[in-house]
Amino acid sequence: MSDVEVEFYWRPGCGFCAALERPLSKSGFTVKRVNIWEDPDAAARVRSVADGNEVVPTVFVGSTAMVNPSFAEIEAAVKAASA
């Protein structure tokens, strides 16, 4: 659908992450999934955009960071980054 990569930061046991994973997996987007419990640098990146907290899901599309976004917000960011 797009050559824009969606970076999806998540952790095990996160219900919001699981709910967002469903539409992402069907979207056709290129999705890089990053478990913040396995990657300290990823956890630090999430904290840098979430007021020092490890809030997931956090999604990056290009330079746009979104904390606990809806799938519609991700679609809009991908569309904007593809323009």
mmCIF file with all atom_site columns, C-alpha atoms in Angstrom:
data_model
loop_
_atom_site.group_PDB
_atom_site.id
_atom_site.type_symbol
_atom_site.label_atom_id
_atom_site.label_alt_id
_atom_site.label_comp_id
_atom_site.label_asym_id
_atom_site.label_entity_id
_atom_site.label_seq_id
_atom_site.pdbx_PDB_ins_code
_atom_site.Cartn_x
_atom_site.Cartn_y
_atom_site.Cartn_z
_atom_site.occupancy
_atom_site.B_iso_or_equiv
_atom_site.pdbx_formal_charge
_atom_site.auth_seq_id
_atom_site.auth_comp_id
_atom_site.auth_asym_id
_atom_site.auth_atom_id
_atom_site.pdbx_PDB_model_num
ATOM 1  C CA . MET A 1 1  ? 0.000  0.000  0.000  1.00 0.00 ? 1  MET A CA 1
ATOM 2  C CA . SER A 1 2  ? 2.820  2.389  0.900  1.00 0.00 ? 2  SER A CA 1
ATOM 3  C CA . ASP A 1 3  ? 6.592  2.322  1.144  1.00 0.00 ? 3  ASP A CA 1
ATOM 4  C CA . VAL A 1 4  ? 6.405  4.287  4.404  1.00 0.00 ? 4  VAL A CA 1
ATOM 5  C CA . GLU A 1 5  ? 7.453  2.222  7.420  1.00 0.00 ? 5  GLU A CA 1
ATOM 6  C CA . VAL A 1 6  ? 5.256  2.160  10.515 1.00 0.00 ? 6  VAL A CA 1
ATOM 7  C CA . GLU A 1 7  ? 7.316  1.597  13.674 1.00 0.00 ? 7  GLU A CA 1
ATOM 8  C CA . PHE A 1 8  ? 5.066  -0.101 16.240 1.00 0.00 ? 8  PHE A CA 1
ATOM 9  C CA . TYR A 1 9  ? 6.432  -0.122 19.802 1.00 0.00 ? 9  TYR A CA 1
ATOM 10 C CA . TRP A 1 10 ? 4.681  -2.599 22.091 1.00 0.00 ? 10 TRP A CA 1
ATOM 11 C CA . ARG A 1 11 ? 5.176  -4.917 25.065 1.00 0.00 ? 11 ARG A CA 1
ATOM 12 C CA . PRO A 1 12 ? 3.765  -8.323 26.035 1.00 0.00 ? 12 PRO A CA 1
ATOM 13 C CA . GLY A 1 13 ? 0.468  -8.240 27.915 1.00 0.00 ? 13 GLY A CA 1
ATOM 14 C CA . CYS A 1 14 ? -0.580 -4.860 26.516 1.00 0.00 ? 14 CYS A CA 1
ATOM 15 C CA . GLY A 1 15 ? -4.245 -5.084 25.520 1.00 0.00 ? 15 GLY A CA 1
ATOM 16 C CA . PHE A 1 16 ? -4.152 -1.778 23.655 1.00 0.00 ? 16 PHE A CA 1
ATOM 17 C CA . CYS A 1 17 ? -1.178 -3.063 21.660 1.00 0.00 ? 17 CYS A CA 1
ATOM 18 C CA . ALA A 1 18 ? -3.030 -6.267 20.774 1.00 0.00 ? 18 ALA A CA 1
ATOM 19 C CA . ALA A 1 19 ? -6.080 -4.277 19.674 1.00 0.00 ? 19 ALA A CA 1
ATOM 20 C CA . LEU A 1 20 ? -3.960 -2.063 17.407 1.00 0.00 ? 20 LEU A CA 1
ATOM 21 C CA . GLU A 1 21 ? -1.970 -5.023 16.062 1.00 0.00 ? 21 GLU A CA 1
ATOM 22 C CA . ARG A 1 22 ? -5.090 -6.518 14.447 1.00 0.00 ? 22 ARG A CA 1
ATOM 23 C CA . PRO A 1 23 ? -5.788 -3.707 11.954 1.00 0.00 ? 23 PRO A CA 1
ATOM 24 C CA . LEU A 1 24 ? -2.064 -3.086 11.427 1.00 0.00 ? 24 LEU A CA 1
ATOM 25 C CA . SER A 1 25 ? -1.508 -6.707 10.414 1.00 0.00 ? 25 SER A CA 1
ATOM 26 C CA . LYS A 1 26 ? -4.278 -6.418 7.803  1.00 0.00 ? 26 LYS A CA 1
ATOM 27 C CA . SER A 1 27 ? -3.317 -2.942 6.557  1.00 0.00 ? 27 SER A CA 1
ATOM 28 C CA . GLY A 1 28 ? -0.690 -3.806 3.984  1.00 0.00 ? 28 GLY A CA 1
ATOM 29 C CA . PHE A 1 29 ? 1.654  -1.288 5.637  1.00 0.00 ? 29 PHE A CA 1
ATOM 30 C CA . THR A 1 30 ? 5.294  -2.141 6.214  1.00 0.00 ? 30 THR A CA 1
ATOM 31 C CA . VAL A 1 31 ? 5.345  -2.515 9.998  1.00 0.00 ? 31 VAL A CA 1
ATOM 32 C CA . LYS A 1 32 ? 8.452  -2.786 12.159 1.00 0.00 ? 32 LYS A CA 1
ATOM 33 C CA . ARG A 1 33 ? 7.384  -4.296 15.485 1.00 0.00 ? 33 ARG A CA 1
ATOM 34 C CA . VAL A 1 34 ? 9.598  -3.441 18.460 1.00 0.00 ? 34 VAL A CA 1
ATOM 35 C CA . ASN A 1 35 ? 9.176  -5.003 21.906 1.00 0.00 ? 35 ASN A CA 1
ATOM 36 C CA . ILE A 1 36 ? 10.296 -2.333 24.383 1.00 0.00 ? 36 ILE A CA 1
ATOM 37 C CA . TRP A 1 37 ? 10.986 -4.975 27.057 1.00 0.00 ? 37 TRP A CA 1
ATOM 38 C CA . GLU A 1 38 ? 13.639 -6.542 24.809 1.00 0.00 ? 38 GLU A CA 1
ATOM 39 C CA . ASP A 1 39 ? 15.215 -3.342 23.478 1.00 0.00 ? 39 ASP A CA 1
ATOM 40 C CA . PRO A 1 40 ? 16.390 -0.698 25.988 1.00 0.00 ? 40 PRO A CA 1
ATOM 41 C CA . ASP A 1 41 ? 17.003 1.847  23.212 1.00 0.00 ? 41 ASP A CA 1
ATOM 42 C CA . ALA A 1 42 ? 13.424 1.390  22.012 1.00 0.00 ? 42 ALA A CA 1
ATOM 43 C CA . ALA A 1 43 ? 12.122 1.904  25.542 1.00 0.00 ? 43 ALA A CA 1
ATOM 44 C CA . ALA A 1 44 ? 14.171 5.112  25.747 1.00 0.00 ? 44 ALA A CA 1
ATOM 45 C CA . ARG A 1 45 ? 12.735 6.296  22.429 1.00 0.00 ? 45 ARG A CA 1
ATOM 46 C CA . VAL A 1 46 ? 9.200  5.724  23.716 1.00 0.00 ? 46 VAL A CA 1
ATOM 47 C CA . ARG A 1 47 ? 9.984  7.609  26.941 1.00 0.00 ? 47 ARG A CA 1
ATOM 48 C CA . SER A 1 48 ? 11.337 10.510 24.874 1.00 0.00 ? 48 SER A CA 1
ATOM 49 C CA . VAL A 1 49 ? 7.914  11.132 23.318 1.00 0.00 ? 49 VAL A CA 1
ATOM 50 C CA . ALA A 1 50 ? 5.691  10.028 26.222 1.00 0.00 ? 50 ALA A CA 1
ATOM 51 C CA . ASP A 1 51 ? 6.685  12.432 28.995 1.00 0.00 ? 51 ASP A CA 1
ATOM 52 C CA . GLY A 1 52 ? 9.241  9.998  30.396 1.00 0.00 ? 52 GLY A CA 1
ATOM 53 C CA . ASN A 1 53 ? 6.817  7.072  30.553 1.00 0.00 ? 53 ASN A CA 1
ATOM 54 C CA . GLU A 1 54 ? 6.904  3.761  28.711 1.00 0.00 ? 54 GLU A CA 1
ATOM 55 C CA . VAL A 1 55 ? 3.428  4.154  27.219 1.00 0.00 ? 55 VAL A CA 1
ATOM 56 C CA . VAL A 1 56 ? 2.561  1.638  24.530 1.00 0.00 ? 56 VAL A CA 1
ATOM 57 C CA . PRO A 1 57 ? 1.448  1.347  21.901 1.00 0.00 ? 57 PRO A CA 1
ATOM 58 C CA . THR A 1 58 ? 3.627  4.112  20.565 1.00 0.00 ? 58 THR A CA 1
ATOM 59 C CA . VAL A 1 59 ? 3.905  4.469  16.806 1.00 0.00 ? 59 VAL A CA 1
ATOM 60 C CA . PHE A 1 60 ? 6.330  6.405  14.628 1.00 0.00 ? 60 PHE A CA 1
ATOM 61 C CA . VAL A 1 61 ? 5.601  7.194  10.991 1.00 0.00 ? 61 VAL A CA 1
ATOM 62 C CA . GLY A 1 62 ? 8.571  9.107  9.659  1.00 0.00 ? 62 GLY A CA 1
ATOM 63 C CA . SER A 1 63 ? 9.178  11.909 12.153 1.00 0.00 ? 63 SER A CA 1
ATOM 64 C CA . THR A 1 64 ? 5.614  11.752 13.499 1.00 0.00 ? 64 THR A CA 1
ATOM 65 C CA . ALA A 1 65 ? 5.274  10.147 16.932 1.00 0.00 ? 65 ALA A CA 1
ATOM 66 C CA . MET A 1 66 ? 1.897  8.995  18.237 1.00 0.00 ? 66 MET A CA 1
ATOM 67 C CA . VAL A 1 67 ? 1.220  7.664  21.733 1.00 0.00 ? 67 VAL A CA 1
ATOM 68 C CA . ASN A 1 68 ? -1.700 5.212  21.927 1.00 0.00 ? 68 ASN A CA 1
ATOM 69 C CA . PRO A 1 69 ? -3.005 6.222  18.485 1.00 0.00 ? 69 PRO A CA 1
ATOM 70 C CA . SER A 1 70 ? -6.089 4.963  16.732 1.00 0.00 ? 70 SER A CA 1
ATOM 71 C CA . PHE A 1 71 ? -5.635 3.050  13.497 1.00 0.00 ? 71 PHE A CA 1
ATOM 72 C CA . ALA A 1 72 ? -7.251 6.002  11.676 1.00 0.00 ? 72 ALA A CA 1
ATOM 73 C CA . GLU A 1 73 ? -4.513 8.306  13.027 1.00 0.00 ? 73 GLU A CA 1
ATOM 74 C CA . ILE A 1 74 ? -1.853 5.915  11.739 1.00 0.00 ? 74 ILE A CA 1
ATOM 75 C CA . GLU A 1 75 ? -3.530 5.739  8.323  1.00 0.00 ? 75 GLU A CA 1
ATOM 76 C CA . ALA A 1 76 ? -3.585 9.541  8.146  1.00 0.00 ? 76 ALA A CA 1
ATOM 77 C CA . ALA A 1 77 ? 0.100  9.762  9.112  1.00 0.00 ? 77 ALA A CA 1
ATOM 78 C CA . VAL A 1 78 ? 1.057  7.187  6.472  1.00 0.00 ? 78 VAL A CA 1
ATOM 79 C CA . LYS A 1 79 ? -0.953 9.070  3.857  1.00 0.00 ? 79 LYS A CA 1
ATOM 80 C CA . ALA A 1 80 ? 0.708  12.371 4.814  1.00 0.00 ? 80 ALA A CA 1
ATOM 81 C CA . ALA A 1 81 ? 4.184  10.810 4.768  1.00 0.00 ? 81 ALA A CA 1
ATOM 82 C CA . SER A 1 82 ? 3.502  9.276  1.356  1.00 0.00 ? 82 SER A CA 1
ATOM 83 C CA . ALA A 1 83 ? 2.426  12.578 -0.200 1.00 0.00 ? 83 ALA A CA 1
#
